[in-house]
Short mmCIF file of C-alpha atoms and ligand atoms in Angstrom, two decimals:
data_model
loop_
_atom_site.label_atom_id
_atom_site.label_comp_id
_atom_site.label_asym_id
_atom_site.label_seq_id
_atom_site.Cartn_x
_atom_site.Cartn_y
_atom_site.Cartn_z
CA MET A 738 -0.11 -0.24 -0.11
CA GLY A 739 1.45 3.51 -1.31
CA ASN A 740 2.02 6.22 1.63
CA SER A 741 -0.62 8.41 -0.67
CA LEU A 742 -3.22 6.02 0.57
CA LYS A 743 -2.78 6.81 4.30
CA PRO A 744 -4.70 10.07 4.40
CA LEU A 745 -7.64 8.73 2.44
CA ILE A 746 -8.19 5.92 4.78
CA PHE A 747 -7.44 8.02 7.60
CA PHE A 748 -10.11 10.55 6.58
CA GLY A 749 -12.50 8.15 5.26
CA THR A 750 -12.39 6.45 8.93
CA LEU A 751 -12.88 9.57 10.44
CA TYR A 752 -16.00 10.39 8.16
CA PHE A 753 -17.40 6.54 8.99
CA LEU A 754 -16.79 7.45 12.90
CA ALA A 755 -18.57 11.12 12.53
CA CYS A 756 -21.50 9.52 10.47
CA ARG A 757 -22.02 6.98 13.33
CA VAL A 758 -21.63 9.19 15.93
CA PHE A 759 -23.96 12.34 14.62
CA SER A 760 -26.29 10.55 13.11
CA ASN A 761 -28.78 12.41 14.38
CA LEU A 762 -29.36 15.49 12.10
CA GLU A 763 -29.74 18.66 13.14
CA LEU A 764 -31.92 21.28 11.61
CA ARG A 765 -31.44 25.32 11.83
CA SER A 766 -33.84 28.16 11.16
CA PRO A 767 -32.13 30.44 8.29
CA VAL A 768 -30.26 33.51 9.95
CA ILE A 769 -32.36 36.56 9.08
CA THR A 770 -31.42 38.25 12.55
CA ASP A 771 -28.55 36.90 14.73
CA TRP A 772 -29.15 38.76 18.43
CA GLY A 773 -28.78 36.87 21.54
CA ASP A 774 -26.96 33.48 23.15
CA TRP A 775 -28.05 29.93 22.27
CA HIS A 776 -29.45 28.16 25.02
CA PHE A 777 -28.75 24.26 25.48
CA MET A 778 -30.26 21.53 23.57
CA ASP A 779 -33.25 20.41 25.17
CA ASP A 780 -33.67 16.63 24.26
CA CYS A 781 -37.24 14.41 24.56
CA PRO A 782 -36.79 11.57 25.95
CA GLN A 783 -35.48 8.30 24.48
CA ASP A 784 -38.23 7.19 21.55
CA LYS A 785 -40.47 10.03 22.18
CA PHE A 786 -40.63 12.85 19.26
CA VAL A 787 -42.12 16.31 19.09
CA VAL A 788 -46.13 15.86 18.65
CA GLY A 789 -47.12 19.31 19.50
CA MET A 790 -46.02 23.05 20.43
CA GLN A 791 -47.19 26.23 22.33
CA LEU A 792 -45.82 29.82 21.64
CA ARG A 793 -45.10 32.37 24.35
CA THR A 794 -45.89 35.54 22.51
CA HIS A 795 -45.52 39.18 23.47
CA ASN A 796 -48.41 40.48 21.88
CA TYR A 797 -48.59 44.13 19.40
CA GLN A 798 -47.59 46.72 22.24
CA GLY A 799 -48.46 49.73 19.79
CA PHE A 800 -46.04 52.33 18.23
CA TRP A 801 -44.54 53.73 20.90
CA THR A 802 -43.72 50.44 23.07
CA ASP A 803 -41.19 48.12 22.56
CA ASP A 804 -42.17 44.55 20.78
CA SER A 805 -40.74 41.38 21.12
CA ALA A 806 -43.19 39.07 19.28
CA LEU A 807 -41.85 35.13 19.76
CA ASN A 808 -40.34 34.90 23.33
CA GLY A 809 -40.22 31.02 23.63
CA VAL A 810 -41.40 27.87 22.58
CA LYS A 811 -42.49 24.92 24.44
CA PHE A 812 -42.46 21.54 22.54
CA PHE A 813 -44.19 18.24 23.68
CA CYS A 814 -42.62 15.39 23.37
CA ASP A 815 -44.86 11.61 23.42
CA GLN A 816 -44.44 8.67 21.36
CA LEU A 817 -46.13 8.13 18.17
CA GLY A 818 -49.37 7.14 18.11
CA SER A 819 -50.29 9.71 21.23
CA ARG A 820 -50.38 13.11 22.19
CA SER A 821 -50.38 14.60 25.86
CA ASP A 822 -48.95 17.55 26.83
CA GLN A 823 -47.04 15.88 29.82
CA ILE A 824 -43.79 15.73 28.68
CA ALA A 825 -42.18 19.48 27.16
CA VAL A 826 -38.90 20.87 26.29
CA ALA A 827 -38.62 24.71 26.36
CA SER A 828 -34.63 25.32 26.23
CA GLY A 829 -34.31 29.13 27.09
CA GLN A 830 -36.77 32.05 26.71
CA GLU A 831 -37.33 35.67 27.23
CA ASN A 832 -40.11 36.35 29.61
CA HIS A 833 -42.36 38.63 27.98
CA GLY A 834 -46.19 37.83 26.63
CA SER A 835 -47.63 34.80 27.76
CA PHE A 836 -48.20 31.25 26.12
CA GLY A 837 -50.87 30.97 23.67
CA THR A 838 -52.85 27.62 22.88
CA LYS A 839 -51.52 24.02 22.77
CA LYS A 840 -51.46 22.86 18.89
CA PHE A 841 -50.66 19.02 18.24
CA CYS A 842 -50.14 17.08 14.99
CA ASP A 843 -51.85 14.37 13.74
CA GLY A 844 -49.01 12.15 14.26
CA VAL A 845 -45.47 13.20 14.68
CA ALA A 846 -43.63 16.71 13.74
CA THR A 847 -40.63 16.04 11.13
CA GLY A 848 -40.09 19.38 10.34
CA PHE A 849 -40.32 23.35 11.20
CA GLN A 850 -40.55 26.70 9.30
CA LEU A 851 -39.69 29.98 11.38
CA ARG A 852 -41.42 33.53 10.62
CA SER A 853 -38.89 35.78 11.03
CA GLU A 854 -38.55 39.62 10.66
CA GLY A 855 -35.33 41.07 9.64
CA SER A 856 -33.55 44.13 11.30
CA GLN A 857 -35.72 47.29 10.94
CA GLY A 858 -32.90 49.41 11.31
CA TRP A 859 -31.76 51.92 13.72
CA ALA A 860 -33.92 53.43 16.07
CA SER A 861 -36.38 51.30 14.61
CA ASP A 862 -38.32 48.26 16.59
CA ASP A 863 -37.30 44.86 16.12
CA THR A 864 -39.19 41.84 16.47
CA ALA A 865 -37.14 38.95 14.92
CA GLY A 866 -38.88 35.28 15.24
CA ASN A 867 -42.58 35.87 15.20
CA ASN A 868 -44.30 32.64 14.53
CA LEU A 869 -43.57 28.90 13.88
CA ARG A 870 -44.84 26.12 11.67
CA LEU A 871 -44.53 22.29 12.61
CA ILE A 872 -45.04 20.09 9.51
CA CYS A 873 -46.72 16.84 10.71
CA ASN A 874 -45.85 13.33 9.38
CA ALA A 875 -43.70 14.88 6.51
CA ASN A 876 -46.61 15.71 4.39
CA SER A 877 -46.61 19.80 4.03
CA SER A 878 -49.95 19.92 4.17
CA THR A 879 -50.95 18.66 7.56
CA GLN A 880 -48.68 21.52 8.95
CA ILE A 881 -49.88 23.12 12.05
CA GLU A 882 -49.13 26.77 12.54
CA GLY A 883 -48.65 28.66 15.98
CA ASP A 884 -50.63 31.55 17.19
CA GLY A 885 -47.93 34.20 16.69
CA LEU A 886 -47.20 37.50 15.09
CA ASP A 887 -47.23 38.18 11.33
CA PHE A 888 -44.26 40.67 11.18
CA GLY A 889 -41.60 39.44 8.58
CA SER A 890 -41.89 36.30 6.35
CA TRP A 891 -41.58 32.29 6.49
CA THR A 892 -38.17 31.12 6.20
CA THR A 893 -37.54 28.17 4.32
CA PRO A 894 -39.30 24.98 5.96
CA GLN A 895 -36.52 22.57 7.90
CA GLU A 896 -36.98 19.06 7.48
CA CYS A 897 -35.90 15.49 8.73
CA ASN A 898 -35.04 12.78 6.90
CA ARG A 899 -37.48 9.86 6.34
CA LYS A 900 -38.00 7.70 9.25
CA GLN A 901 -36.97 10.34 11.93
CA GLY A 902 -39.17 12.82 13.87
CA LEU A 903 -38.04 16.29 15.75
CA CYS A 904 -36.44 15.26 18.99
CA GLY A 905 -34.91 17.95 20.56
CA TYR A 906 -34.71 21.95 20.62
CA SER A 907 -32.23 24.92 21.58
CA SER A 908 -32.74 28.65 21.07
CA GLN A 909 -31.25 31.55 20.32
CA ILE A 910 -32.73 34.27 22.42
CA ASP A 911 -32.20 38.09 22.86
CA HIS A 912 -32.50 39.28 26.46
CA ASP A 913 -30.54 42.36 25.92
CA LEU A 914 -32.13 45.37 28.02
CA SER A 915 -29.31 47.98 27.25
CA SER A 916 -30.13 48.53 23.87
CA GLY A 917 -33.98 49.17 24.80
CA ASP A 918 -34.95 47.16 22.43
CA ILE A 919 -35.41 43.20 23.15
CA THR A 920 -36.39 40.62 19.94
CA GLY A 921 -37.11 37.58 21.94
CA LEU A 922 -36.59 34.41 19.85
CA ASN A 923 -34.56 34.87 16.96
CA ASN A 924 -33.44 31.36 15.78
CA ILE A 925 -33.85 28.30 16.66
CA LYS A 926 -32.16 24.32 16.17
CA MET A 927 -34.22 20.90 16.03
CA LYS A 928 -32.88 17.94 16.43
CA CYS A 929 -34.15 14.68 14.34
CA CYS A 930 -34.00 11.23 15.65
CA SER A 931 -34.68 8.04 14.05
CA ILE A 932 -38.07 6.56 14.95
CA PRO A 933 -38.09 3.13 15.71
CA ASP A 934 -39.04 0.47 13.00
CA PRO A 935 -42.33 -0.53 13.86
CA ALA A 936 -41.52 -4.12 12.31
CA GLU A 937 -38.74 -4.58 14.30
CA THR A 938 -39.47 -3.45 17.37
CA CYS A 939 -43.16 -4.76 17.70
CA GLU A 940 -43.97 -8.18 19.83
CA PRO A 941 -45.63 -10.67 17.92
CA GLU A 942 -48.47 -13.09 19.38
CA ASP A 943 -50.76 -15.24 17.29
CA LYS A 944 -54.06 -17.01 17.98
CA TRP A 945 -57.05 -19.17 15.93
CA ASP A 946 -59.25 -16.81 13.98
CA LEU A 947 -62.37 -17.99 13.26
CA LEU A 948 -62.71 -17.72 9.31
CA ILE A 949 -65.95 -19.46 8.45
CA GLU A 950 -69.08 -21.61 10.18
CA CYS A 951 -70.46 -23.49 7.86
CA ASP A 952 -73.62 -25.18 9.28
CA ASN A 953 -75.26 -28.33 7.84
CA ILE A 954 -76.44 -30.10 10.51
CA ASP A 955 -80.13 -30.26 9.61
CA ALA A 956 -79.35 -31.26 6.09
CA LEU A 957 -79.53 -34.99 4.35
CA THR A 958 -76.69 -34.27 1.78
CA GLU A 959 -73.47 -32.81 1.60
CA THR A 960 -73.09 -29.13 1.02
CA THR A 961 -70.18 -26.53 -0.41
CA CYS A 962 -68.98 -23.52 1.41
CA GLN A 963 -66.89 -20.88 0.48
CA TYR A 964 -64.43 -18.58 1.93
CA THR A 965 -61.82 -15.62 1.02
CA ARG A 966 -58.18 -17.05 1.70
CA LYS A 967 -56.05 -14.31 3.14
CA VAL A 968 -52.53 -15.19 3.30
CA GLY A 969 -49.75 -12.94 4.24
CA ILE A 970 -49.33 -9.17 5.77
CA SER A 971 -51.69 -6.32 5.93
CA HIS A 972 -51.84 -2.96 8.36
CA SER A 973 -54.18 -3.63 11.41
CA ALA A 974 -56.04 -0.96 12.40
CA ALA A 975 -53.92 0.28 15.35
CA TYR A 976 -55.70 2.88 17.78
CA SER A 977 -54.85 4.30 20.97
CA GLU A 978 -56.76 6.33 23.22
CA GLY A 979 -57.61 9.93 21.32
CA TYR A 980 -55.54 8.89 18.23
CA SER A 981 -56.47 6.57 15.05
CA HIS A 982 -53.85 7.20 12.49
CA LEU A 983 -51.01 5.50 13.94
CA VAL A 984 -50.94 3.40 10.88
CA SER A 985 -51.02 6.42 8.18
CA THR A 986 -48.34 8.31 10.60
CA TYR A 987 -45.65 5.27 10.15
CA VAL A 988 -46.64 4.85 6.20
CA GLN A 989 -46.35 8.49 5.49
CA VAL A 990 -42.97 9.06 7.49
CA GLY A 991 -41.58 6.43 5.39
CA PHE A 992 -42.54 2.84 7.20
CA THR A 993 -44.34 1.17 3.80
CA LEU A 994 -46.04 -2.08 4.19
CA ASP A 995 -43.30 -3.64 1.40
CA GLN A 996 -40.20 -2.76 3.57
CA ALA A 997 -41.86 -4.21 6.37
CA LEU A 998 -42.10 -8.01 5.25
CA SER A 999 -38.38 -9.44 5.93
CA ALA A 1000 -38.02 -7.76 9.30
CA LEU A 1001 -41.41 -8.94 10.56
CA GLY A 1002 -40.63 -12.45 9.26
CA ILE A 1003 -37.45 -12.25 11.63
CA ASN A 1004 -39.13 -10.61 14.65
CA PHE A 1005 -41.96 -13.40 14.35
CA GLY A 1006 -39.21 -16.15 13.49
CA THR A 1007 -37.33 -14.94 16.66
CA ASN A 1008 -39.44 -14.13 19.31
CA LEU A 1009 -42.63 -16.60 18.59
CA GLY A 1010 -40.68 -19.22 16.79
CA ARG A 1011 -41.93 -22.92 17.59
CA ASN A 1012 -43.94 -21.93 21.10
CA SER A 1013 -46.55 -19.87 19.65
CA THR A 1014 -50.07 -20.37 21.27
CA THR A 1015 -51.52 -21.98 18.09
CA GLY A 1016 -48.64 -24.65 17.90
CA TYR A 1017 -47.75 -23.01 14.31
CA ASP A 1018 -44.30 -23.04 13.40
CA TRP A 1019 -43.18 -19.25 12.47
CA THR A 1020 -39.69 -20.06 11.55
CA ALA A 1021 -40.60 -22.20 8.78
CA SER A 1022 -43.61 -20.02 7.08
CA THR A 1023 -43.46 -20.03 3.48
CA SER A 1024 -42.61 -16.78 1.17
CA ASP A 1025 -46.51 -16.20 0.73
CA VAL A 1026 -46.55 -15.36 4.55
CA TRP A 1027 -43.95 -12.81 3.97
CA SER A 1028 -45.70 -11.08 1.39
CA VAL A 1029 -48.20 -8.45 1.02
CA GLU A 1030 -51.73 -10.29 1.88
CA THR A 1031 -53.32 -11.90 -1.51
CA THR A 1032 -56.72 -13.23 -1.22
CA THR A 1033 -58.38 -16.02 -3.10
CA SER A 1034 -61.63 -17.54 -3.15
CA ILE A 1035 -61.80 -21.41 -1.69
CA SER A 1036 -64.59 -23.78 -1.20
CA PHE A 1037 -64.62 -27.06 0.91
CA ASN A 1038 -67.45 -29.69 1.08
CA VAL A 1039 -69.49 -30.37 4.55
CA PRO A 1040 -71.01 -33.46 5.03
CA PRO A 1041 -74.99 -34.03 6.09
CA GLY A 1042 -75.18 -33.66 9.95
CA VAL A 1043 -72.14 -31.72 10.36
CA ARG A 1044 -70.89 -28.01 11.18
CA THR A 1045 -67.62 -26.95 10.00
CA GLN A 1046 -65.76 -24.18 11.63
CA LEU A 1047 -62.29 -23.03 10.03
CA PHE A 1048 -59.86 -21.19 12.25
CA GLN A 1049 -56.68 -20.00 10.57
CA THR A 1050 -53.41 -18.83 12.33
CA MET A 1051 -53.41 -15.59 12.70
CA GLY A 1052 -50.32 -13.21 14.08
CA LYS A 1053 -50.38 -9.55 15.17
CA CYS A 1054 -47.53 -7.39 15.51
CA GLY A 1055 -48.33 -3.71 16.50
CA ILE A 1056 -49.66 -2.14 13.70
CA TYR A 1057 -49.44 -5.25 11.44
CA THR A 1058 -51.45 -8.45 11.01
CA VAL A 1059 -49.77 -11.44 9.60
CA ARG A 1060 -52.35 -14.44 8.39
CA ALA A 1061 -50.36 -17.76 8.20
CA THR A 1062 -51.31 -20.72 5.67
CA ARG A 1063 -52.01 -23.03 8.48
CA VAL A 1064 -56.19 -23.76 9.17
CA ARG A 1065 -57.73 -25.74 11.95
CA ARG A 1066 -60.78 -27.59 10.71
CA VAL A 1067 -63.40 -28.55 13.51
CA ASP A 1068 -66.37 -30.73 12.53
CA THR A 1069 -68.66 -31.55 15.12
CA GLU A 1070 -71.88 -34.20 14.16
CA GLY A 1071 -75.23 -32.81 15.31
CA ALA A 1072 -76.38 -36.04 16.67
CA THR A 1073 -73.68 -36.83 18.74
CA ASN A 1074 -71.52 -33.38 19.34
CA ASN A 1075 -68.79 -35.93 18.65
CA GLN A 1076 -65.52 -33.57 17.54
CA THR A 1077 -63.07 -34.00 14.83
CA VAL A 1078 -60.06 -31.92 14.59
CA THR A 1079 -57.85 -31.68 11.25
CA PHE A 1080 -54.80 -29.44 10.17
CA ILE A 1081 -54.41 -28.36 6.72
CA ASP A 1082 -52.44 -25.82 4.70
CA ILE A 1083 -54.35 -23.56 2.31
C1 LIG B 1566 -50.58 14.61 2.90
O1 LIG B 1566 -51.80 15.09 3.60
C2 LIG B 1566 -52.91 14.97 2.82
C3 LIG B 1566 -54.05 16.02 3.54
O2 LIG B 1566 -54.23 14.82 4.87
C4 LIG B 1566 -53.46 13.82 2.18
O3 LIG B 1566 -54.75 13.85 1.29
C5 LIG B 1566 -52.26 13.29 1.70
O4 LIG B 1566 -52.73 11.91 0.75
C6 LIG B 1566 -51.42 13.18 2.23
N1 LIG B 1566 -50.05 13.22 1.36
C7 LIG B 1566 -49.24 12.00 1.62
C8 LIG B 1566 -47.98 11.73 0.58
O5 LIG B 1566 -49.42 11.22 2.30
C1 LIG B 1567 -43.25 -21.10 25.47
O1 LIG B 1567 -44.07 -20.45 26.17
C2 LIG B 1567 -44.63 -20.50 27.60
C3 LIG B 1567 -45.46 -19.92 27.86
O2 LIG B 1567 -46.09 -19.20 26.69
C4 LIG B 1567 -43.36 -20.27 28.36
O3 LIG B 1567 -43.64 -20.98 29.82
C5 LIG B 1567 -42.19 -20.92 27.77
O4 LIG B 1567 -40.76 -21.02 28.33
C6 LIG B 1567 -41.73 -20.74 26.56
N1 LIG B 1567 -40.73 -21.95 25.82
C7 LIG B 1567 -39.56 -21.24 25.35
C8 LIG B 1567 -38.47 -22.59 24.66
O5 LIG B 1567 -39.68 -20.41 24.58
C1 LIG B 1568 -67.23 -40.48 18.76
O1 LIG B 1568 -66.29 -40.51 18.15
C2 LIG B 1568 -65.41 -41.78 18.46
C3 LIG B 1568 -64.26 -41.67 17.33
O2 LIG B 1568 -64.39 -41.48 16.25
C4 LIG B 1568 -66.26 -42.85 18.27
O3 LIG B 1568 -65.23 -44.19 19.00
C5 LIG B 1568 -67.41 -42.99 19.31
O4 LIG B 1568 -68.29 -43.37 19.56
C6 LIG B 1568 -68.23 -41.28 18.97
N1 LIG B 1568 -68.97 -40.96 20.03
C7 LIG B 1568 -70.29 -41.25 19.97
C8 LIG B 1568 -71.51 -40.82 20.94
O5 LIG B 1568 -70.62 -41.30 18.94
#
């Protein structure tokens, strides 16, 4: 190896290390004014993300009095699918004005946009930061806007990468009394953290799901019944209290169904394996189980005097449902109540 290669490798290694250590992205508001000191980065607890905000605004004071507009922001952190004001990050703030309305995303905040007013020149009243928007679920048409003032104009939106959410906040606050013109909040930095993959972190369980019951007890001839064979992975309706869009939140921030398939296979195989409630061996599932769900129509015969129930092995893991190929058929004889159980692969 020539010596000339060494610096390249050295810097390559440094770059690699830097990427690993600082994989959390930091967003900054475009600098329109630059007054005041930066306060500490206030982080949401691990695996909690910004879901809402509340602005502290110094309302318009009239022509003769000093205005400072936006004085501080409180961001509310929660896990995906919940939105409470129990945990807040606030970094620094100036203490004029009062807190306005609490506003929440239908999901998770993935970016922001600050409204700023540039310098008004000597002897004029500056306000700097005025208002703030949060972009929810990486979708600019679902943003929420604060109840700040409207001096200045909106700066460029700053957005996290896919599969990330806002998770920390630092503010630049002008407290300077000596100028007689306090501007309050000037700039903000926000941190983006990776959202845990719902296919890797969910806890799998399974059960027998009744597919169909075909009652031929009173008949004298055999009958044919039909059901829809569903095999593979789908989204389940996942609700938590007061919040029903968990699936669409995950999908919009980048966790699409087809990217979840192999992770779910590994998760079920590792954590449920052969020891499942239904006795199904999740480690030996065929490839159509770990595919997006498909449906086909299937028919089966039921003898006279018999009631047949079909149950399918159904796995559940967070926002996902996995339908396996294993079916338990229970035939009950009307006359004797005798039951015969058979297992079929569909
Ligand atoms: C963004 O949100 C709007 C309004 O809720 C919705 O109609 C649209 O489908 C969303 N876009 C994406 C890419 O999810
Ligand atoms: C299987 O599951 C049962 C209860 O669900 C548990 O008590 C047992 O330890 C498990 N066995 C293995 C090998 O994981
Ligand atoms: C129930 O089924 C078993 C086995 O098929 C049979 O030996 C038994 O006689 C049946 N019982 C009745 C009440 O018919």
